[in-house]
PDB file of C-alpha atoms and ligand atoms in Angstrom:
ATOM      1  CA  MET A  89      15.645  22.585   1.235  1.00 80.00           C
ATOM      2  CA  LYS A  90      16.993  22.414  -2.326  1.00 94.00           C
ATOM      3  CA  GLU A  91      15.452  18.970  -3.003  1.00 95.00           C
ATOM      4  CA  LEU A  92      11.956  20.211  -2.143  1.00 96.00           C
ATOM      5  CA  GLU A  93      12.337  23.096  -4.595  1.00 96.00           C
ATOM      6  CA  THR A  94      13.376  20.647  -7.321  1.00 97.00           C
ATOM      7  CA  LEU A  95      10.383  18.403  -6.603  1.00 97.00           C
ATOM      8  CA  LYS A  96       8.066  21.418  -6.702  1.00 97.00           C
ATOM      9  CA  GLN A  97       9.513  22.525 -10.019  1.00 97.00           C
ATOM     10  CA  TRP A  98       9.282  19.047 -11.605  1.00 97.00           C
ATOM     11  CA  ILE A  99       5.643  18.706 -10.499  1.00 97.00           C
ATOM     12  CA  ALA A 100       4.896  22.106 -12.061  1.00 96.00           C
ATOM     13  CA  GLU A 101       6.528  21.045 -15.345  1.00 96.00           C
ATOM     14  CA  CYS A 102       5.038  17.548 -15.675  1.00 97.00           C
ATOM     15  CA  SER A 103       1.614  16.458 -16.859  1.00 96.00           C
ATOM     16  CA  ASN A 104       2.071  12.688 -16.638  1.00 98.00           C
ATOM     17  CA  ILE A 105       3.087  11.842 -13.091  1.00 98.00           C
ATOM     18  CA  VAL A 106       2.657   8.397 -11.550  1.00 98.00           C
ATOM     19  CA  PHE A 107       2.977   7.662  -7.842  1.00 98.00           C
ATOM     20  CA  PHE A 108       4.053   4.324  -6.435  1.00 97.00           C
ATOM     21  CA  GLY A 109       3.869   3.872  -2.677  1.00 97.00           C
ATOM     22  CA  GLY A 110       3.874   1.535   0.272  1.00 96.00           C
ATOM     23  CA  ALA A 111       3.106   1.278   3.961  1.00 94.00           C
ATOM     24  CA  GLY A 112       5.117   4.432   4.800  1.00 96.00           C
ATOM     25  CA  VAL A 113       2.457   6.547   3.068  1.00 98.00           C
ATOM     26  CA  SER A 114      -0.004   5.623   5.830  1.00 97.00           C
ATOM     27  CA  THR A 115       2.187   5.747   8.948  1.00 96.00           C
ATOM     28  CA  GLU A 116       1.327   9.430   9.446  1.00 97.00           C
ATOM     29  CA  SER A 117      -2.314   8.286   9.505  1.00 97.00           C
ATOM     30  CA  GLY A 118      -1.474   6.035  12.454  1.00 95.00           C
ATOM     31  CA  ILE A 119      -1.115   2.730  10.576  1.00 94.00           C
ATOM     32  CA  PRO A 120       2.235   1.086  11.392  1.00 89.00           C
ATOM     33  CA  ASP A 121       4.402  -0.205   8.553  1.00 87.00           C
ATOM     34  CA  PHE A 122       6.177  -3.553   8.705  1.00 80.00           C
ATOM     35  CA  ARG A 123       9.865  -2.680   8.700  1.00 69.00           C
ATOM     36  CA  SER A 124      10.492   0.574  10.588  1.00 63.00           C
ATOM     37  CA  VAL A 125      11.892   0.224  14.122  1.00 56.00           C
ATOM     38  CA  ASP A 126       8.400   0.733  15.534  1.00 59.00           C
ATOM     39  CA  GLY A 127       6.790  -1.334  12.754  1.00 61.00           C
ATOM     40  CA  LEU A 128       5.036  -4.684  13.032  1.00 64.00           C
ATOM     41  CA  TYR A 129       8.176  -6.774  12.515  1.00 62.00           C
ATOM     42  CA  HIS A 130       9.646  -5.445  15.740  1.00 63.00           C
ATOM     43  CA  GLN A 131       6.654  -6.275  17.919  1.00 67.00           C
ATOM     44  CA  GLN A 132       6.443  -9.589  19.701  1.00 64.00           C
ATOM     45  CA  TYR A 133       4.100 -12.309  18.470  1.00 70.00           C
ATOM     46  CA  ASP A 134       4.196 -16.094  18.522  1.00 78.00           C
ATOM     47  CA  TYR A 135       4.915 -15.983  14.767  1.00 82.00           C
ATOM     48  CA  PRO A 136       6.374 -13.281  12.520  1.00 81.00           C
ATOM     49  CA  PRO A 137       3.740 -11.318  10.502  1.00 82.00           C
ATOM     50  CA  GLU A 138       5.003 -12.930   7.277  1.00 85.00           C
ATOM     51  CA  THR A 139       3.976 -16.339   8.645  1.00 90.00           C
ATOM     52  CA  ILE A 140       0.602 -15.324  10.039  1.00 90.00           C
ATOM     53  CA  ILE A 141      -0.529 -13.470   6.943  1.00 91.00           C
ATOM     54  CA  SER A 142       0.486 -16.242   4.579  1.00 95.00           C
ATOM     55  CA  HIS A 143      -1.941 -18.346   2.589  1.00 96.00           C
ATOM     56  CA  SER A 144      -0.996 -21.631   4.234  1.00 96.00           C
ATOM     57  CA  PHE A 145      -1.383 -20.145   7.729  1.00 96.00           C
ATOM     58  CA  TYR A 146      -4.816 -18.735   6.799  1.00 96.00           C
ATOM     59  CA  VAL A 147      -5.904 -22.209   5.662  1.00 95.00           C
ATOM     60  CA  ARG A 148      -4.322 -24.047   8.609  1.00 95.00           C
ATOM     61  CA  ASN A 149      -5.197 -21.675  11.415  1.00 94.00           C
ATOM     62  CA  PRO A 150      -7.922 -19.207  10.355  1.00 96.00           C
ATOM     63  CA  LYS A 151      -8.791 -18.344  13.950  1.00 94.00           C
ATOM     64  CA  GLU A 152      -5.290 -17.094  14.753  1.00 92.00           C
ATOM     65  CA  PHE A 153      -5.036 -15.462  11.305  1.00 94.00           C
ATOM     66  CA  TYR A 154      -8.186 -13.426  11.941  1.00 95.00           C
ATOM     67  CA  ARG A 155      -7.171 -12.557  15.500  1.00 91.00           C
ATOM     68  CA  PHE A 156      -3.954 -10.970  14.189  1.00 90.00           C
ATOM     69  CA  TYR A 157      -5.565  -9.535  11.066  1.00 93.00           C
ATOM     70  CA  LYS A 158      -8.396  -7.784  12.911  1.00 93.00           C
ATOM     71  CA  ASN A 159      -6.112  -6.481  15.682  1.00 88.00           C
ATOM     72  CA  LYS A 160      -3.070  -5.453  13.682  1.00 88.00           C
ATOM     73  CA  MET A 161      -4.090  -4.805  10.110  1.00 91.00           C
ATOM     74  CA  ILE A 162      -7.445  -3.060  10.350  1.00 94.00           C
ATOM     75  CA  PHE A 163      -7.573   0.609  11.312  1.00 94.00           C
ATOM     76  CA  PRO A 164     -11.165   1.788  10.864  1.00 90.00           C
ATOM     77  CA  GLN A 165     -10.457   5.179  12.475  1.00 93.00           C
ATOM     78  CA  ALA A 166      -7.483   6.069  10.214  1.00 96.00           C
ATOM     79  CA  LYS A 167      -7.922   9.154   8.040  1.00 98.00           C
ATOM     80  CA  PRO A 168      -5.982  10.206   4.931  1.00 98.00           C
ATOM     81  CA  ASN A 169      -2.951  12.383   5.652  1.00 98.00           C
ATOM     82  CA  ALA A 170      -1.327  15.206   3.696  1.00 98.00           C
ATOM     83  CA  ALA A 171       0.345  12.792   1.252  1.00 98.00           C
ATOM     84  CA  HIS A 172      -2.946  11.077   0.313  1.00 98.00           C
ATOM     85  CA  MET A 173      -4.632  14.486  -0.025  1.00 98.00           C
ATOM     86  CA  ALA A 174      -1.860  15.954  -2.193  1.00 98.00           C
ATOM     87  CA  LEU A 175      -1.934  12.978  -4.575  1.00 98.00           C
ATOM     88  CA  ALA A 176      -5.714  13.253  -4.941  1.00 98.00           C
ATOM     89  CA  GLU A 177      -5.324  16.973  -5.637  1.00 98.00           C
ATOM     90  CA  LEU A 178      -2.636  16.378  -8.292  1.00 98.00           C
ATOM     91  CA  GLU A 179      -4.927  13.876 -10.030  1.00 98.00           C
ATOM     92  CA  HIS A 180      -7.749  16.416  -9.887  1.00 98.00           C
ATOM     93  CA  GLN A 181      -5.438  18.970 -11.533  1.00 97.00           C
ATOM     94  CA  GLY A 182      -4.831  16.473 -14.357  1.00 97.00           C
ATOM     95  CA  LYS A 183      -1.131  16.069 -13.531  1.00 98.00           C
ATOM     96  CA  LEU A 184      -1.142  12.708 -11.836  1.00 98.00           C
ATOM     97  CA  LYS A 185      -2.410   9.739 -13.852  1.00 98.00           C
ATOM     98  CA  ALA A 186      -2.409   6.932 -11.280  1.00 98.00           C
ATOM     99  CA  VAL A 187      -1.558   5.909  -7.749  1.00 98.00           C
ATOM    100  CA  ILE A 188      -0.062   2.441  -7.555  1.00 97.00           C
ATOM    101  CA  THR A 189      -0.063   1.208  -3.994  1.00 97.00           C
ATOM    102  CA  GLN A 190       1.043  -1.788  -1.982  1.00 95.00           C
ATOM    103  CA  ASN A 191      -1.309  -0.636   0.784  1.00 96.00           C
ATOM    104  CA  ILE A 192      -4.554  -2.349   1.603  1.00 97.00           C
ATOM    105  CA  ASP A 193      -6.110   0.409   3.721  1.00 97.00           C
ATOM    106  CA  GLY A 194      -8.201   2.289   1.127  1.00 97.00           C
ATOM    107  CA  LEU A 195      -6.921   5.694   2.268  1.00 98.00           C
ATOM    108  CA  HIS A 196      -6.112   6.946  -1.247  1.00 98.00           C
ATOM    109  CA  GLN A 197      -9.752   6.474  -2.270  1.00 98.00           C
ATOM    110  CA  ALA A 198     -10.856   8.071   1.011  1.00 98.00           C
ATOM    111  CA  ALA A 199      -8.784  11.127   0.034  1.00 98.00           C
ATOM    112  CA  GLY A 200     -10.535  11.302  -3.338  1.00 98.00           C
ATOM    113  CA  SER A 201      -8.074   9.553  -5.676  1.00 98.00           C
ATOM    114  CA  LYS A 202      -9.893   7.818  -8.530  1.00 98.00           C
ATOM    115  CA  GLU A 203      -7.288   5.794 -10.400  1.00 98.00           C
ATOM    116  CA  VAL A 204      -5.819   3.634  -7.636  1.00 98.00           C
ATOM    117  CA  LEU A 205      -4.169   0.328  -8.473  1.00 98.00           C
ATOM    118  CA  GLU A 206      -4.098  -1.806  -5.349  1.00 97.00           C
ATOM    119  CA  LEU A 207      -1.366  -4.353  -5.966  1.00 95.00           C
ATOM    120  CA  HIS A 208      -2.058  -6.171  -2.709  1.00 95.00           C
ATOM    121  CA  GLY A 209      -5.832  -5.810  -2.595  1.00 97.00           C
ATOM    122  CA  SER A 210      -7.973  -4.112   0.017  1.00 97.00           C
ATOM    123  CA  VAL A 211      -9.358  -4.807   3.477  1.00 97.00           C
ATOM    124  CA  HIS A 212     -12.600  -3.208   2.284  1.00 97.00           C
ATOM    125  CA  ARG A 213     -13.437  -6.149   0.005  1.00 97.00           C
ATOM    126  CA  ASN A 214     -14.111  -9.634   1.345  1.00 98.00           C
ATOM    127  CA  TYR A 215     -15.605 -12.673  -0.370  1.00 98.00           C
ATOM    128  CA  CYS A 216     -17.066 -16.002   0.676  1.00 98.00           C
ATOM    129  CA  THR A 217     -14.680 -18.704  -0.475  1.00 96.00           C
ATOM    130  CA  ARG A 218     -17.622 -21.002  -1.240  1.00 97.00           C
ATOM    131  CA  CYS A 219     -20.347 -18.904  -2.918  1.00 98.00           C
ATOM    132  CA  GLY A 220     -18.447 -15.702  -3.732  1.00 97.00           C
ATOM    133  CA  ASN A 221     -20.802 -13.436  -1.762  1.00 98.00           C
ATOM    134  CA  PHE A 222     -19.377  -9.952  -1.059  1.00 98.00           C
ATOM    135  CA  PHE A 223     -18.850  -8.495   2.426  1.00 98.00           C
ATOM    136  CA  ASN A 224     -17.584  -5.054   3.407  1.00 97.00           C
ATOM    137  CA  LEU A 225     -15.201  -4.326   6.259  1.00 96.00           C
ATOM    138  CA  ASP A 226     -17.959  -3.607   8.801  1.00 96.00           C
ATOM    139  CA  ASP A 227     -19.589  -6.954   8.006  1.00 97.00           C
ATOM    140  CA  ILE A 228     -16.514  -8.975   8.891  1.00 95.00           C
ATOM    141  CA  MET A 229     -15.565  -6.813  11.897  1.00 95.00           C
ATOM    142  CA  GLU A 230     -19.003  -7.479  13.386  1.00 95.00           C
ATOM    143  CA  MET A 231     -18.572 -11.246  13.109  1.00 96.00           C
ATOM    144  CA  GLU A 232     -16.922 -12.951  16.080  1.00 93.00           C
ATOM    145  CA  GLY A 233     -13.896 -15.154  15.401  1.00 91.00           C
ATOM    146  CA  VAL A 234     -13.592 -16.486  11.864  1.00 96.00           C
ATOM    147  CA  PRO A 235     -16.096 -14.659   9.615  1.00 97.00           C
ATOM    148  CA  LYS A 236     -18.464 -17.060   7.876  1.00 97.00           C
ATOM    149  CA  CYS A 237     -21.039 -16.630   5.135  1.00 97.00           C
ATOM    150  CA  LYS A 238     -24.684 -17.714   5.502  1.00 96.00           C
ATOM    151  CA  CYS A 239     -23.849 -20.618   3.178  1.00 97.00           C
ATOM    152  CA  GLY A 240     -21.294 -21.848   5.726  1.00 96.00           C
ATOM    153  CA  GLY A 241     -18.244 -20.891   3.661  1.00 97.00           C
ATOM    154  CA  MET A 242     -15.293 -19.081   5.225  1.00 97.00           C
ATOM    155  CA  ILE A 243     -14.857 -15.435   4.212  1.00 97.00           C
ATOM    156  CA  LYS A 244     -11.479 -14.321   2.878  1.00 97.00           C
ATOM    157  CA  PRO A 245     -10.268 -10.740   2.654  1.00 97.00           C
ATOM    158  CA  ASP A 246      -9.422  -9.645  -0.906  1.00 97.00           C
ATOM    159  CA  VAL A 247      -5.855  -9.122   0.250  1.00 97.00           C
ATOM    160  CA  VAL A 248      -2.841 -10.747  -1.363  1.00 96.00           C
ATOM    161  CA  LEU A 249      -1.341 -12.959   1.319  1.00 96.00           C
ATOM    162  CA  TYR A 250       2.252 -14.177   1.307  1.00 93.00           C
ATOM    163  CA  GLU A 251       2.527 -17.198  -1.054  1.00 95.00           C
ATOM    164  CA  GLU A 252      -0.257 -15.773  -3.242  1.00 96.00           C
ATOM    165  CA  GLY A 253       0.217 -14.196  -6.659  1.00 94.00           C
ATOM    166  CA  LEU A 254      -0.695 -10.655  -7.628  1.00 93.00           C
ATOM    167  CA  ASP A 255      -3.659  -9.923  -9.873  1.00 94.00           C
ATOM    168  CA  GLN A 256      -2.129  -9.978 -13.357  1.00 95.00           C
ATOM    169  CA  ARG A 257      -4.420  -7.321 -14.836  1.00 97.00           C
ATOM    170  CA  THR A 258      -3.612  -4.860 -12.051  1.00 96.00           C
ATOM    171  CA  LEU A 259       0.094  -5.580 -12.405  1.00 95.00           C
ATOM    172  CA  GLN A 260      -0.062  -5.127 -16.185  1.00 96.00           C
ATOM    173  CA  LYS A 261      -1.868  -1.814 -15.825  1.00 97.00           C
ATOM    174  CA  ALA A 262       0.724  -0.648 -13.288  1.00 97.00           C
ATOM    175  CA  VAL A 263       3.520  -1.538 -15.724  1.00 97.00           C
ATOM    176  CA  GLN A 264       1.800   0.483 -18.485  1.00 98.00           C
ATOM    177  CA  TYR A 265       1.383   3.557 -16.284  1.00 98.00           C
ATOM    178  CA  ILE A 266       4.987   3.408 -15.099  1.00 97.00           C
ATOM    179  CA  ALA A 267       6.418   2.769 -18.568  1.00 97.00           C
ATOM    180  CA  GLY A 268       4.536   5.804 -19.929  1.00 97.00           C
ATOM    181  CA  ALA A 269       5.225   8.154 -17.021  1.00 98.00           C
ATOM    182  CA  GLN A 270       7.172  11.366 -17.446  1.00 98.00           C
ATOM    183  CA  MET A 271       7.839  11.477 -13.716  1.00 98.00           C
ATOM    184  CA  LEU A 272       7.676   8.629 -11.201  1.00 97.00           C
ATOM    185  CA  ILE A 273       7.407   9.452  -7.520  1.00 97.00           C
ATOM    186  CA  ILE A 274       8.054   6.534  -5.184  1.00 97.00           C
ATOM    187  CA  GLY A 275       7.381   6.985  -1.509  1.00 97.00           C
ATOM    188  CA  GLY A 276       7.068   5.208   1.815  1.00 96.00           C
ATOM    189  CA  THR A 277       8.210   1.818   0.636  1.00 95.00           C
ATOM    190  CA  SER A 278      11.225  -0.232   1.628  1.00 91.00           C
ATOM    191  CA  LEU A 279      11.295  -1.554  -1.981  1.00 92.00           C
ATOM    192  CA  THR A 280      11.991  -5.041  -0.698  1.00 86.00           C
ATOM    193  CA  VAL A 281       8.654  -6.776  -1.407  1.00 81.00           C
ATOM    194  CA  TYR A 282       8.632  -8.382  -4.863  1.00 82.00           C
ATOM    195  CA  PRO A 283       7.231  -8.386  -7.493  1.00 80.00           C
ATOM    196  CA  ALA A 284       5.942  -4.920  -6.550  1.00 78.00           C
ATOM    197  CA  ALA A 285       9.443  -3.494  -6.012  1.00 85.00           C
ATOM    198  CA  GLY A 286      10.501  -4.657  -9.493  1.00 90.00           C
ATOM    199  CA  LEU A 287       8.015  -2.240 -11.106  1.00 93.00           C
ATOM    200  CA  ILE A 288      10.574   0.545 -10.823  1.00 93.00           C
ATOM    201  CA  ASP A 289      12.559  -1.106 -13.663  1.00 94.00           C
ATOM    202  CA  TYR A 290       9.814  -0.246 -16.184  1.00 97.00           C
ATOM    203  CA  TYR A 291      10.321   3.503 -15.771  1.00 96.00           C
ATOM    204  CA  ASN A 292      12.093   5.091 -18.749  1.00 94.00           C
ATOM    205  CA  GLY A 293      12.243   8.755 -17.794  1.00 96.00           C
ATOM    206  CA  ASN A 294      14.738  10.994 -16.032  1.00 96.00           C
ATOM    207  CA  LYS A 295      12.603  12.195 -13.119  1.00 97.00           C
ATOM    208  CA  LEU A 296      12.605   9.316 -10.667  1.00 97.00           C
ATOM    209  CA  VAL A 297      11.921  10.698  -7.190  1.00 97.00           C
ATOM    210  CA  LEU A 298      12.297   8.663  -4.004  1.00 97.00           C
ATOM    211  CA  ILE A 299      10.761   9.984  -0.790  1.00 97.00           C
ATOM    212  CA  ASN A 300      11.457   7.806   2.231  1.00 97.00           C
ATOM    213  CA  LYS A 301      12.284   8.071   5.907  1.00 94.00           C
ATOM    214  CA  SER A 302      15.141   5.587   5.597  1.00 93.00           C
ATOM    215  CA  VAL A 303      17.525   4.537   2.828  1.00 93.00           C
ATOM    216  CA  THR A 304      16.279   2.030   0.243  1.00 93.00           C
ATOM    217  CA  PRO A 305      18.191  -0.360  -2.041  1.00 91.00           C
ATOM    218  CA  MET A 306      17.111   1.816  -5.013  1.00 91.00           C
ATOM    219  CA  ASP A 307      18.394   5.215  -3.807  1.00 92.00           C
ATOM    220  CA  SER A 308      21.300   5.141  -6.256  1.00 92.00           C
ATOM    221  CA  LYS A 309      18.879   4.727  -9.204  1.00 92.00           C
ATOM    222  CA  ALA A 310      16.888   7.853  -8.338  1.00 96.00           C
ATOM    223  CA  ASP A 311      17.281  11.294  -9.914  1.00 97.00           C
ATOM    224  CA  LEU A 312      16.129  12.905  -6.682  1.00 97.00           C
ATOM    225  CA  VAL A 313      16.163  11.415  -3.180  1.00 97.00           C
ATOM    226  CA  ILE A 314      14.255  13.171  -0.410  1.00 97.00           C
ATOM    227  CA  SER A 315      14.813  11.842   3.049  1.00 96.00           C
ATOM    228  CA  GLY A 316      11.872  12.620   5.323  1.00 96.00           C
ATOM    229  CA  LYS A 317       8.258  11.968   6.206  1.00 98.00           C
ATOM    230  CA  ILE A 318       6.161  11.842   3.084  1.00 98.00           C
ATOM    231  CA  GLY A 319       3.192  13.754   4.552  1.00 98.00           C
ATOM    232  CA  GLU A 320       5.473  16.576   5.606  1.00 97.00           C
ATOM    233  CA  VAL A 321       7.236  16.567   2.220  1.00 97.00           C
ATOM    234  CA  PHE A 322       3.946  16.848   0.304  1.00 97.00           C
ATOM    235  CA  SER A 323       2.642  19.538   2.696  1.00 96.00           C
ATOM    236  CA  ALA A 324       5.721  21.615   1.970  1.00 95.00           C
ATOM    237  CA  VAL A 325       5.584  21.002  -1.781  1.00 94.00           C
ATOM    238  CA  MET A 326       1.865  21.787  -2.173  1.00 93.00           C
ATOM    239  CA  SER A 327       1.960  24.995  -0.103  1.00 84.00           C
TER     240      SER A 327
HETATM  241  P1  NAD B 271       7.559  -1.601   4.531  1.00 71.78           P
HETATM  242  O1  NAD B 271       6.930  -1.698   5.878  1.00 71.78           O
HETATM  243  O2  NAD B 271       8.444  -2.678   4.057  1.00 71.78           O
HETATM  244  O3  NAD B 271       8.403  -0.264   4.417  1.00 71.78           O
HETATM  245  C1  NAD B 271       7.889   0.984   4.742  1.00 71.78           C
HETATM  246  C2  NAD B 271       8.941   2.014   4.382  1.00 71.78           C
HETATM  247  O4  NAD B 271       8.367   3.302   4.574  1.00 71.78           O
HETATM  248  C3  NAD B 271      10.201   1.951   5.230  1.00 71.78           C
HETATM  249  O5  NAD B 271      11.324   2.046   4.384  1.00 71.78           O
HETATM  250  C4  NAD B 271      10.084   3.194   6.146  1.00 71.78           C
HETATM  251  O6  NAD B 271      11.339   3.761   6.441  1.00 71.78           O
HETATM  252  C5  NAD B 271       9.263   4.115   5.292  1.00 71.78           C
HETATM  253  N1  NAD B 271       8.426   5.058   6.034  1.00 71.78           N
HETATM  254  C6  NAD B 271       7.700   4.832   7.165  1.00 71.78           C
HETATM  255  N2  NAD B 271       7.004   5.930   7.480  1.00 71.78           N
HETATM  256  C7  NAD B 271       7.302   6.873   6.552  1.00 71.78           C
HETATM  257  C8  NAD B 271       6.892   8.209   6.347  1.00 71.78           C
HETATM  258  N3  NAD B 271       6.035   8.829   7.161  1.00 71.78           N
HETATM  259  N4  NAD B 271       7.390   8.865   5.277  1.00 71.78           N
HETATM  260  C9  NAD B 271       8.290   8.273   4.430  1.00 71.78           C
HETATM  261  N5  NAD B 271       8.718   7.009   4.591  1.00 71.78           N
HETATM  262  C10 NAD B 271       8.209   6.317   5.642  1.00 71.78           C
HETATM  263  O7  NAD B 271       6.345  -1.347   3.547  1.00 71.78           O
HETATM  264  P2  NAD B 271       6.142  -1.783   2.066  1.00 71.78           P
HETATM  265  O8  NAD B 271       7.366  -1.484   1.279  1.00 71.78           O
HETATM  266  O9  NAD B 271       4.868  -1.176   1.634  1.00 71.78           O
HETATM  267  O10 NAD B 271       5.954  -3.359   2.119  1.00 71.78           O
HETATM  268  C11 NAD B 271       5.282  -4.039   3.156  1.00 71.78           C
HETATM  269  C12 NAD B 271       4.026  -4.791   2.784  1.00 71.78           C
HETATM  270  O11 NAD B 271       3.141  -4.604   3.872  1.00 71.78           O
HETATM  271  C13 NAD B 271       3.292  -4.302   1.610  1.00 71.78           C
HETATM  272  O12 NAD B 271       3.133  -5.381   0.793  1.00 71.78           O
HETATM  273  C14 NAD B 271       1.927  -3.820   2.110  1.00 71.78           C
HETATM  274  O13 NAD B 271       0.911  -4.513   1.411  1.00 71.78           O
HETATM  275  C15 NAD B 271       1.830  -4.269   3.519  1.00 71.78           C
HETATM  276  N6  NAD B 271       1.364  -3.268   4.510  1.00 71.78           N
HETATM  277  C16 NAD B 271       0.349  -2.410   4.223  1.00 71.78           C
HETATM  278  C17 NAD B 271      -0.052  -1.469   5.155  1.00 71.78           C
HETATM  279  C18 NAD B 271      -1.181  -0.529   4.804  1.00 71.78           C
HETATM  280  O14 NAD B 271      -2.052  -0.878   4.024  1.00 71.78           O
HETATM  281  N7  NAD B 271      -1.158   0.694   5.338  1.00 71.78           N
HETATM  282  C19 NAD B 271       0.581  -1.394   6.392  1.00 71.78           C
HETATM  283  C20 NAD B 271       1.609  -2.301   6.675  1.00 71.78           C
HETATM  284  C21 NAD B 271       2.003  -3.220   5.712  1.00 71.78           C
END
């Protein structure tokens, strides 16, 4: 495929690559995204995911929030796929400067990536809302129902829920990486969740690559569009 050859060539030429990704990066690891036909939005629940994983729902109905969250958003058995591995390898080679992700699954770090900006937080960090005590994922998975701290406070995942703002320092750092990037590879994101999707506007270069299974609203802005599964694309490019 001509597009894969171009991507391979651009990666070979560039020494300041930044990757920006979303839920589609982890679907080949068995974690469903939200918007594909087999994604979470198309499964049947009493409320849409956007409602359940919102701040007001968490406050109003923590029991139901945690039931959904533990069942549908935590995948302890998931392993990094070829896309996560390739990005870690490119960082190791000194070509890739940062992974900016909307994912909360920690799979980039599991693959060995060091500079990972988690715009929406991580399921691996959890804090007591009263005393600030830290809990890892195993801690909260072992607790029945709504996880509580010894002090009696409710534990909240360090995940950005709907209605909550993004961490400004992380966002600022992401803007700096993107603004300074020679090549920006965007993959596995529907580019519909703001403000994350707006980050693309800070890129100034002429090597904007979009890798996605389906069309996105930003396809016309890209210098190279590759339609396909991101793990398969990176496997082919790194071979
Ligand atoms: P999204 O669900 O809106 O879109 C995913 C996109 O990836 C779709 O356009 C889909 O066609 C594409 N895709 C799916 N599998 C792919 C593959 N193998 N290769 C290439 N493309 C593929 O996801 P989003 O844009 O990240 O936004 C949804 C929000 O949901 C994010 O804020 C994120 O925090 C959260 N989320 C995270 C996870 C996770 O941590 N793994 C999973 C689900 C949702």
